[in-house]
Short mmCIF file of C-alpha atoms in Angstrom, two decimals:
data_model
loop_
_atom_site.label_atom_id
_atom_site.label_comp_id
_atom_site.label_asym_id
_atom_site.label_seq_id
_atom_site.Cartn_x
_atom_site.Cartn_y
_atom_site.Cartn_z
CA MET A 1 15.57 -16.59 -14.15
CA ALA A 2 13.23 -14.63 -16.36
CA THR A 3 11.66 -11.60 -14.77
CA ARG A 4 7.96 -11.01 -15.25
CA ARG A 5 8.61 -8.18 -17.73
CA ALA A 6 10.88 -10.41 -19.80
CA PHE A 7 8.28 -13.14 -19.55
CA LEU A 8 5.66 -10.73 -20.86
CA GLY A 9 7.86 -9.91 -23.82
CA GLY A 10 8.73 -13.54 -24.38
CA ALA A 11 12.43 -13.04 -23.74
CA ALA A 12 14.79 -14.40 -21.11
CA ALA A 13 16.89 -11.97 -19.10
CA SER A 14 19.30 -12.08 -16.24
CA ALA A 15 18.69 -9.72 -13.32
CA VAL A 16 22.03 -9.95 -11.54
CA ALA A 17 23.84 -6.75 -10.53
CA LEU A 18 25.71 -5.21 -7.64
CA ALA A 19 24.19 -2.76 -5.19
CA ALA A 20 25.35 -0.81 -2.19
CA GLN A 21 23.53 -1.75 0.97
CA GLY A 22 24.11 0.03 4.25
CA ALA A 23 24.46 -1.91 7.47
CA GLY A 24 22.26 0.20 9.74
CA ALA A 25 23.20 3.84 9.37
CA ARG A 26 26.88 3.07 8.70
CA ARG A 27 28.71 3.79 5.46
CA ALA A 28 30.06 0.25 5.22
CA PHE A 29 28.41 -1.11 2.08
CA ALA A 30 27.81 -4.74 1.27
CA LEU A 31 26.65 -6.56 -1.81
CA GLU A 32 22.89 -6.82 -2.12
CA GLN A 33 21.07 -9.60 -3.93
CA ARG A 34 19.54 -8.75 -7.28
CA ASN A 35 18.55 -12.22 -8.44
CA GLY A 36 15.01 -12.27 -9.75
CA VAL A 37 12.45 -14.96 -8.95
CA ASP A 38 10.63 -16.54 -11.85
CA PHE A 39 7.04 -15.72 -12.75
CA LEU A 40 4.71 -18.44 -11.46
CA ARG A 41 3.51 -20.46 -14.44
CA GLY A 42 -0.14 -21.30 -14.89
CA PRO A 43 -2.72 -21.61 -17.67
CA TYR A 44 -3.97 -18.14 -16.75
CA ASN A 45 -0.69 -16.29 -17.45
CA LEU A 46 -1.29 -12.99 -19.31
CA ALA A 47 -5.08 -13.39 -19.25
CA PHE A 48 -5.59 -9.93 -17.76
CA PHE A 49 -3.16 -8.36 -20.23
CA TYR A 50 -5.03 -9.73 -23.22
CA ARG A 51 -8.60 -9.62 -21.94
CA HIS A 52 -8.54 -6.23 -20.17
CA ASN A 53 -5.66 -4.49 -21.89
CA LEU A 54 -6.68 -0.91 -21.16
CA ALA A 55 -7.11 -1.70 -17.46
CA TYR A 56 -3.71 -3.40 -17.51
CA ARG A 57 -2.15 -0.32 -19.11
CA ILE A 58 -3.79 2.05 -16.62
CA GLY A 59 -2.23 0.03 -13.80
CA ALA A 60 1.10 0.17 -15.62
CA GLY A 61 0.84 3.95 -15.82
CA MET A 62 0.22 4.08 -12.09
CA HIS A 63 3.32 2.01 -11.47
CA PHE A 64 5.30 4.49 -13.57
CA PHE A 65 4.60 7.28 -11.13
CA HIS A 66 5.02 4.89 -8.22
CA SER A 67 8.54 4.35 -9.53
CA LYS A 68 9.61 7.88 -10.42
CA GLN A 69 8.36 9.41 -7.17
CA HIS A 70 11.23 7.82 -5.21
CA ASP A 71 14.07 9.63 -6.95
CA LEU A 72 12.12 12.89 -7.12
CA LEU A 73 11.75 12.95 -3.36
CA GLN A 74 15.34 11.98 -2.66
CA LEU A 75 17.04 14.17 -5.26
CA THR A 76 15.01 17.40 -5.25
CA ARG A 77 15.23 20.13 -2.64
CA PHE A 78 12.60 19.96 0.06
CA GLU A 79 12.21 23.74 -0.21
CA ASP A 80 10.85 23.17 -3.73
CA HIS A 81 8.25 20.63 -2.62
CA ALA A 82 5.21 22.61 -3.80
CA ALA A 83 6.59 23.05 -7.32
CA VAL A 84 7.80 19.44 -7.50
CA ASP A 85 4.40 18.26 -6.31
CA ALA A 86 2.47 20.26 -8.91
CA ARG A 87 4.80 19.45 -11.79
CA PHE A 88 4.87 15.71 -11.19
CA ASP A 89 1.12 15.56 -10.65
CA GLN A 90 0.66 16.78 -14.22
CA GLU A 91 3.25 14.37 -15.58
CA ALA A 92 1.66 11.44 -13.76
CA LEU A 93 -1.80 12.36 -15.03
CA GLU A 94 -0.49 12.15 -18.58
CA TRP A 95 0.55 8.57 -17.91
CA LEU A 96 -3.00 7.78 -16.83
CA LEU A 97 -4.59 9.47 -19.83
CA ASN A 98 -2.11 7.91 -22.27
CA PRO A 99 -0.98 4.76 -20.47
CA PRO A 100 2.08 2.76 -21.56
CA ALA A 101 1.92 -0.54 -23.40
CA THR A 102 3.59 -2.51 -20.62
CA GLU A 103 4.49 -2.07 -16.99
CA PRO A 104 7.77 -0.62 -15.72
CA GLU A 105 9.69 -2.17 -12.88
CA MET A 106 10.57 0.16 -10.04
CA PRO A 107 14.26 0.73 -10.97
CA TYR A 108 13.39 2.04 -14.44
CA TYR A 109 12.63 5.59 -13.28
CA SER A 110 14.42 5.74 -9.90
CA SER A 111 17.92 4.43 -10.44
CA TYR A 112 19.39 6.36 -7.50
CA VAL A 113 17.07 4.90 -4.88
CA ASP A 114 17.44 1.52 -6.55
CA ARG A 115 21.18 1.62 -5.95
CA ALA A 116 20.76 2.97 -2.43
CA MET A 117 18.09 0.55 -1.17
CA HIS A 118 17.34 -2.11 -3.74
CA THR A 119 15.42 -4.34 -1.33
CA LEU A 120 12.67 -1.71 -1.30
CA PHE A 121 12.19 -2.20 -5.02
CA ARG A 122 12.42 -5.98 -4.78
CA THR A 123 9.62 -5.81 -2.23
CA ILE A 124 7.42 -3.58 -4.38
CA ASP A 125 7.98 -5.43 -7.65
CA TRP A 126 7.46 -8.82 -6.00
CA THR A 127 4.05 -7.66 -4.79
CA HIS A 128 3.22 -6.11 -8.16
CA MET A 129 3.92 -9.56 -9.59
CA HIS A 130 1.31 -10.90 -7.17
CA HIS A 131 -1.12 -8.29 -8.51
CA GLU A 132 -0.57 -9.60 -12.02
CA GLN A 133 -0.93 -13.23 -10.99
CA THR A 134 -4.19 -12.68 -9.15
CA TYR A 135 -5.69 -10.44 -11.84
CA ASP A 136 -4.85 -13.17 -14.35
CA VAL A 137 -6.55 -15.86 -12.28
CA MET A 138 -9.74 -13.82 -12.07
CA ALA A 139 -9.64 -12.86 -15.77
CA PHE A 140 -9.06 -16.36 -17.16
CA ARG A 141 -12.43 -17.67 -18.34
CA GLU A 142 -11.36 -21.31 -18.34
CA ILE A 143 -10.89 -21.41 -14.57
CA PRO A 144 -14.39 -22.19 -13.27
CA TRP A 145 -15.72 -19.68 -10.76
CA ALA A 146 -15.72 -22.26 -7.97
CA GLU A 147 -11.98 -22.84 -8.53
CA LYS A 148 -10.87 -19.19 -8.47
CA LYS A 149 -10.02 -19.32 -4.79
CA ALA A 150 -7.88 -22.46 -5.09
CA TRP A 151 -5.83 -20.90 -7.89
CA THR A 152 -5.54 -17.65 -5.95
CA ASP A 153 -4.40 -19.53 -2.84
CA ARG A 154 -1.72 -21.16 -4.98
CA ALA A 155 -0.48 -17.71 -6.02
CA VAL A 156 -0.51 -16.51 -2.40
CA LYS A 157 1.57 -19.48 -1.26
CA TYR A 158 4.09 -18.87 -4.03
CA TYR A 159 4.29 -15.18 -3.13
CA LEU A 160 4.88 -15.84 0.57
CA THR A 161 7.44 -18.62 0.21
CA MET A 162 9.54 -18.06 -2.91
CA GLN A 163 11.29 -14.80 -2.05
CA THR A 164 13.98 -13.84 0.44
CA GLU A 165 12.71 -13.62 4.01
CA GLY A 166 11.29 -10.18 4.73
CA VAL A 167 10.48 -9.31 1.12
CA PRO A 168 6.89 -10.64 0.92
CA ARG A 169 4.32 -8.43 2.63
CA SER A 170 2.37 -9.89 5.51
CA PRO A 171 -1.04 -11.52 4.98
CA ALA A 172 -2.04 -10.13 8.38
CA PRO A 173 -4.13 -6.93 8.52
CA LEU A 174 -2.65 -3.48 9.04
CA GLU A 175 -3.94 -3.48 12.60
CA LEU A 176 -1.10 -5.88 13.40
CA THR A 177 1.65 -4.83 10.99
CA MET A 178 1.40 -1.12 11.78
CA ARG A 179 1.83 -1.89 15.46
CA ARG A 180 4.98 -3.82 14.60
CA ALA A 181 6.32 -0.95 12.50
CA GLY A 182 6.19 1.69 15.24
CA ILE A 183 6.40 4.74 12.94
CA MET A 184 4.02 7.25 14.48
CA MET A 185 6.68 9.15 16.43
CA LYS A 186 9.28 9.06 13.68
CA PRO A 187 10.23 12.53 12.38
CA TYR A 188 9.15 11.68 8.82
CA PHE A 189 5.64 10.49 9.74
CA ASN A 190 3.12 11.73 7.11
CA TYR A 191 5.66 14.04 5.43
CA PHE A 192 4.63 12.96 1.95
CA ARG A 193 0.92 13.39 2.66
CA ASN A 194 1.40 16.84 4.16
CA PHE A 195 3.98 18.39 1.83
CA TYR A 196 3.15 16.63 -1.48
CA PRO A 197 -0.67 16.50 -1.30
CA LEU A 198 -1.30 16.42 -5.07
CA ASP A 199 1.00 13.48 -5.64
CA GLN A 200 -0.31 11.71 -2.55
CA SER A 201 -3.91 12.14 -3.69
CA LEU A 202 -3.06 10.58 -7.06
CA PHE A 203 -1.64 7.58 -5.22
CA TYR A 204 -4.95 7.43 -3.36
CA VAL A 205 -6.58 7.12 -6.78
CA ALA A 206 -4.24 4.22 -7.58
CA HIS A 207 -4.99 2.55 -4.25
CA TRP A 208 -8.69 2.81 -5.06
CA TRP A 209 -8.19 1.55 -8.62
CA HIS A 210 -6.48 -1.75 -7.87
CA PRO A 211 -9.10 -3.13 -5.46
CA ALA A 212 -11.91 -1.65 -7.57
CA VAL A 213 -10.77 -3.77 -10.52
CA TYR A 214 -10.72 -6.93 -8.40
CA GLU A 215 -14.19 -6.14 -7.12
CA ALA A 216 -15.43 -5.53 -10.66
CA GLN A 217 -14.31 -9.06 -11.46
CA MET A 218 -16.03 -10.37 -8.33
CA ILE A 219 -19.43 -8.87 -9.18
CA SER A 220 -19.39 -9.92 -12.84
CA GLY A 221 -18.20 -13.53 -12.87
CA ASN A 222 -16.30 -15.05 -15.77
CA GLN A 223 -18.58 -13.73 -18.50
CA ASP A 224 -19.30 -10.05 -17.84
CA GLN A 225 -15.97 -8.62 -16.71
CA GLU A 226 -15.51 -6.34 -19.72
CA ALA A 227 -18.61 -4.31 -18.88
CA ALA A 228 -17.82 -4.19 -15.16
CA ILE A 229 -14.23 -3.02 -15.64
CA LYS A 230 -15.36 -0.49 -18.25
CA GLY A 231 -17.60 0.92 -15.53
CA VAL A 232 -14.61 1.26 -13.20
CA GLU A 233 -12.56 2.96 -15.92
CA ASP A 234 -15.38 5.40 -16.62
CA VAL A 235 -15.97 6.36 -12.99
CA MET A 236 -12.24 6.83 -12.45
CA HIS A 237 -11.97 9.41 -15.24
CA ARG A 238 -15.37 11.00 -14.63
CA GLU A 239 -15.35 11.26 -10.82
CA VAL A 240 -12.36 9.82 -8.99
CA ILE A 241 -9.51 11.73 -10.65
CA PRO A 242 -11.30 15.12 -10.60
CA ASN A 243 -12.37 14.62 -6.95
CA ARG A 244 -9.74 12.35 -5.47
CA PRO A 245 -10.05 10.28 -2.29
CA GLY A 246 -8.87 12.01 0.87
CA ARG A 247 -7.27 8.92 2.35
CA MET A 248 -5.73 5.55 1.57
CA VAL A 249 -8.72 3.26 1.17
CA LEU A 250 -8.31 -0.33 2.32
CA SER A 251 -9.09 -3.59 0.57
CA ARG A 252 -11.91 -4.36 3.01
CA GLU A 253 -13.61 -1.09 1.97
CA ILE A 254 -13.26 -1.23 -1.83
CA MET A 255 -13.12 -4.97 -2.55
CA PRO A 256 -15.18 -6.54 0.26
CA ARG A 257 -16.12 -9.65 -1.73
CA TYR A 258 -12.58 -10.30 -2.93
CA SER A 259 -11.31 -9.74 0.63
CA ARG A 260 -13.67 -12.42 1.88
CA MET A 261 -12.50 -14.83 -0.81
CA THR A 262 -8.79 -14.22 -0.21
CA PRO A 263 -8.11 -12.14 2.91
CA GLU A 264 -4.42 -13.01 2.68
CA SER A 265 -4.08 -11.38 -0.72
CA ALA A 266 -6.20 -8.40 0.36
CA ASN A 267 -3.97 -7.76 3.37
CA ILE A 268 -0.81 -8.19 1.30
CA PHE A 269 -1.97 -5.34 -0.94
CA ASP A 270 -2.88 -3.12 2.02
CA ASN A 271 0.56 -3.69 3.49
CA LEU A 272 2.21 -2.80 0.19
CA HIS A 273 0.14 0.36 -0.22
CA MET A 274 1.05 1.44 3.29
CA LEU A 275 4.72 0.75 2.55
CA HIS A 276 4.48 3.09 -0.45
CA GLY A 277 3.36 5.94 1.77
CA ILE A 278 5.95 5.25 4.45
CA ALA A 279 8.75 5.00 1.87
CA TYR A 280 7.81 8.30 0.25
CA SER A 281 7.70 10.03 3.64
CA ILE A 282 11.13 8.66 4.56
CA LEU A 283 12.56 9.89 1.26
CA ALA A 284 10.85 13.29 1.58
CA TYR A 285 12.33 13.87 5.03
CA LYS A 286 15.58 15.84 4.76
CA GLY A 287 16.84 15.40 8.31
CA TRP A 288 18.58 12.07 7.64
CA SER A 289 21.36 10.89 5.37
CA VAL A 290 20.62 8.31 2.69
CA GLU A 291 22.30 5.68 4.88
CA GLU A 292 19.99 6.53 7.76
CA LYS A 293 17.01 6.45 5.44
CA ARG A 294 18.02 3.01 4.21
CA ALA A 295 18.34 1.75 7.76
CA GLU A 296 14.84 2.97 8.56
CA MET A 297 13.41 1.73 5.26
CA TYR A 298 14.76 -1.77 5.79
CA ARG A 299 13.56 -1.81 9.39
CA VAL A 300 10.01 -0.99 8.25
CA ILE A 301 10.14 -3.51 5.39
CA GLN A 302 11.12 -6.23 7.84
CA ALA A 303 8.57 -5.20 10.46
CA MET A 304 5.66 -5.23 8.00
CA GLY A 305 6.82 -8.35 6.19
CA TYR A 306 5.49 -11.86 6.42
CA GLN A 307 6.14 -13.71 9.66
CA PRO A 308 5.19 -17.38 10.13
CA GLY A 309 1.79 -17.57 11.76
CA ASP A 310 0.49 -14.33 10.26
CA GLU A 311 -2.05 -16.34 8.26
CA ALA A 312 -3.96 -17.00 11.49
CA TYR A 313 -4.90 -13.31 11.62
CA ALA A 314 -5.79 -12.88 7.95
CA ARG A 315 -9.55 -12.74 8.59
CA LYS A 316 -9.37 -10.43 11.63
CA PHE A 317 -10.92 -7.33 10.13
CA GLY A 318 -14.34 -5.78 9.74
CA GLU A 319 -16.50 -5.30 6.67
CA PRO A 320 -17.59 -1.65 6.67
CA HIS A 321 -19.16 -1.60 3.18
CA PRO A 322 -20.07 -5.17 2.17
CA ALA A 323 -22.26 -4.19 -0.80
CA TYR A 324 -19.92 -1.65 -2.43
CA ASP A 325 -20.19 -1.46 -6.22
CA PRO A 326 -16.85 -0.29 -7.70
CA ARG A 327 -18.63 1.39 -10.61
CA THR A 328 -19.82 4.04 -8.16
CA TYR A 329 -18.05 6.71 -6.13
CA PRO A 330 -20.10 7.52 -3.01
CA ASN A 331 -19.12 10.17 -0.49
CA TRP A 332 -17.64 7.70 1.99
CA VAL A 333 -15.00 6.66 -0.56
CA ARG A 334 -13.72 10.21 -1.09
CA SER A 335 -13.94 11.16 2.59
CA PRO A 336 -10.69 11.58 4.58
CA GLN A 337 -12.29 9.47 7.32
CA GLY A 338 -12.22 5.70 6.99
CA ALA A 339 -10.80 2.40 8.16
CA MET A 340 -7.16 3.50 8.03
CA GLY A 341 -7.83 6.55 10.17
CA MET A 342 -9.56 4.39 12.75
CA ILE A 343 -6.52 2.12 12.93
CA MET A 344 -4.18 5.06 13.48
CA MET A 345 -6.42 6.67 16.08
CA ASP A 346 -6.69 3.39 17.99
CA MET A 347 -2.90 3.12 17.98
CA LEU A 348 -2.48 6.67 19.27
CA MET A 349 -4.90 6.00 22.12
CA GLU A 350 -2.82 2.95 23.08
CA MET A 351 0.40 4.97 22.94
CA LEU A 352 -0.70 7.97 25.00
CA PRO A 353 -0.61 6.25 28.43
CA MET A 354 2.94 5.07 27.71
CA MET A 355 4.11 8.48 26.48
CA TYR A 356 2.30 10.46 29.18
CA PRO A 357 2.27 8.22 32.27
CA GLY A 358 1.09 11.15 34.37
CA GLY A 359 -1.87 11.69 32.08
CA LEU A 360 -2.99 14.63 29.96
CA SER A 361 -5.29 17.47 30.83
CA LYS A 362 -8.58 17.64 28.95
CA ALA A 363 -7.27 20.58 26.91
CA GLU A 364 -4.00 18.80 26.08
CA LYS A 365 -5.77 15.63 24.98
CA SER A 366 -8.15 17.63 22.81
CA ALA A 367 -5.22 19.47 21.22
CA VAL A 368 -3.40 16.18 20.55
CA MET A 369 -6.50 14.70 18.90
CA GLN A 370 -6.93 17.78 16.72
CA GLN A 371 -3.31 17.67 15.57
CA MET A 372 -3.61 13.94 14.87
CA MET A 373 -6.66 14.46 12.65
CA LYS A 374 -5.11 17.41 10.81
CA ASN A 375 -1.81 15.56 10.35
CA GLY A 376 -3.69 12.63 8.84
CA ARG A 377 -5.29 14.71 6.09
CA LEU A 378 -3.81 16.01 2.86
CA GLY A 379 -1.74 19.19 2.98
CA ILE A 380 -1.24 21.60 5.86
CA GLU A 381 -4.49 22.87 7.37
CA PRO A 382 -5.11 26.08 9.34
CA GLY A 383 -4.05 25.50 12.91
CA GLU A 384 -1.90 22.50 12.03
CA ILE A 385 1.69 22.49 13.28
CA PRO A 386 3.77 21.65 10.19
CA GLY A 387 6.10 18.69 10.41
CA SER A 388 5.72 15.34 12.09
CA LEU A 389 3.04 14.30 14.56
CA HIS A 390 5.79 14.06 17.18
CA ASP A 391 6.69 17.71 16.65
CA ALA A 392 3.06 18.76 16.96
CA MET A 393 2.50 16.76 20.13
CA MET A 394 5.60 18.19 21.76
CA ARG A 395 4.19 21.66 21.11
CA VAL A 396 0.64 21.12 22.37
CA ALA A 397 1.41 18.61 25.14
CA PRO A 398 4.99 19.04 26.43
CA GLY A 399 6.40 16.46 28.79
CA MET A 400 6.18 13.42 26.54
CA ARG A 401 8.26 10.49 27.73
CA MET A 402 10.15 9.26 24.70
CA MET A 403 10.71 5.55 24.23
CA PRO A 404 14.17 4.40 23.12
CA GLY A 405 14.09 3.95 19.35
CA ALA A 406 10.92 6.01 18.83
CA THR A 407 12.56 8.74 16.73
CA GLU A 408 15.95 7.35 15.64
CA PRO A 409 16.55 5.92 12.14
CA GLY A 410 16.65 2.15 11.95
CA GLU A 411 15.55 1.69 15.57
CA THR A 412 12.31 0.22 16.92
CA PRO A 413 10.62 1.40 20.15
CA ARG A 414 10.42 -2.17 21.41
CA MET A 415 8.50 -1.61 24.61
CA MET A 416 5.82 0.33 22.77
CA THR A 417 5.48 -1.97 19.76
CA GLU A 418 5.50 -5.17 21.81
CA THR A 419 2.86 -3.82 24.20
CA MET A 420 0.63 -2.67 21.36
CA GLU A 421 1.04 -5.91 19.44
CA ALA A 422 0.21 -7.99 22.51
CA ASN A 423 -2.88 -5.87 23.17
CA TRP A 424 -4.10 -6.31 19.61
CA ARG A 425 -3.50 -10.07 19.65
CA ARG A 426 -5.68 -10.34 22.74
CA LYS A 427 -8.35 -8.30 20.99
CA ALA A 428 -8.07 -10.51 17.91
CA GLU A 429 -8.76 -13.61 19.99
CA ARG A 430 -12.21 -12.21 20.78
CA MET A 431 -12.84 -10.97 17.24
CA PRO A 432 -14.86 -13.17 14.86
CA ASP A 433 -13.25 -14.01 11.53
CA ILE A 434 -14.67 -12.29 8.49
CA ALA A 435 -16.90 -14.88 6.82
CA PRO A 436 -15.73 -16.60 3.61
CA ILE A 437 -17.71 -15.84 0.47
CA ASP A 438 -19.64 -18.56 -1.33
CA MET A 439 -17.91 -19.12 -4.67
CA GLY A 440 -20.31 -21.90 -5.60
CA VAL A 441 -22.66 -19.52 -7.40
CA GLU A 442 -21.16 -17.44 -10.18
CA PRO A 443 -22.42 -13.83 -10.16
CA SER A 444 -23.88 -12.03 -13.13
CA LEU A 445 -23.55 -8.30 -13.62
CA GLY A 446 -26.49 -6.08 -12.79
CA ALA A 447 -27.03 -2.34 -12.85
CA ALA A 448 -24.67 -0.21 -10.77
CA ARG A 449 -26.01 0.55 -7.30
CA VAL A 450 -24.65 2.93 -4.69
CA ALA A 451 -24.25 1.09 -1.39
CA SER A 452 -25.82 2.89 1.56
CA ARG A 453 -23.06 1.59 3.83
#
């Protein structure tokens, strides 16, 4: 079938090839599917490309450095991480300042990782296709505002059902999928964030950009999108790139209105953005072979992928900044503290009683919390123990009881993840759903306003 890039160019192409796939951490390779899935047809196809071409190209430039980062991490020496980080940051910035005409697929600039773990790239490109579909729906003037959700729901259903099981990202919030993944004690945890802070911060810009564009469409209706998206482009160059976010912002923070319209799509994008960070940390970690990395990568992809019934949890998240205007860049957006940090801290608090059944002293618990906060910020801070969170905790609070599968590649700490998932499900039962947004009244664009919360 035609891939979305071939569709964009108006040509048909076959995407069939052979790949080496590891079974667990073994060196026994098997064939791995490379069949593409066709681009969902609709009257809106290519609307974003033609109507908001510069915004389309900026996103394409971001996906260039999303692609190339994989091979850089796998094929360069870890000892050179500072130089690699600085050099690629400059190269990636050039792709934002002079963006390409069309979007690359992931294998274009990371052929080694593509051959080693192609399902990772299928997962990323499939979700990038969903980005394009949903941008197009919002950009197409001839879809009445009141029908935007129905067309978006159609795209969500296609995304969740038309790919191989495990490839689509879950429509459930990160509160659930991160508990399934069980990565916090893995030896690679936050390696990319800590040792490649420039590159990571540029990805934080990208993870702000995508939801900011959706929200610009949501505040401007069918008629005024050009002005709204121009405002997002301007604030990105003027403020966001020079003073980058200190964390991965979530959909609920940057596109609150769009998240209320389509929480499934919002959560899908959060789960993809989190997968980016996990994948880069796995590749940056030099303690495992490529086969072991593939085993862990595929375990995480499966754990954070769509499972039947996940839709029931799609609206189980808060709305920290319901009036955010994406043409502005207030302090809370650039802060290292936000919704993602709260999720990770909640998870750590759930894990501590299982890892330290005898309890922690007040001093030990304080030291663990300090290391957790430092580990979750860009770079290596004074007083931070370099390496994984597990390494730091073993230093400041010895005596941790390790769960089977907590640190090994391709293994899941089942007792821990199942306990945490069950606890969150019980919490979700008491949690009100985020309210739908009224699409019956089309918005018109007003002056940019900085939301106080």
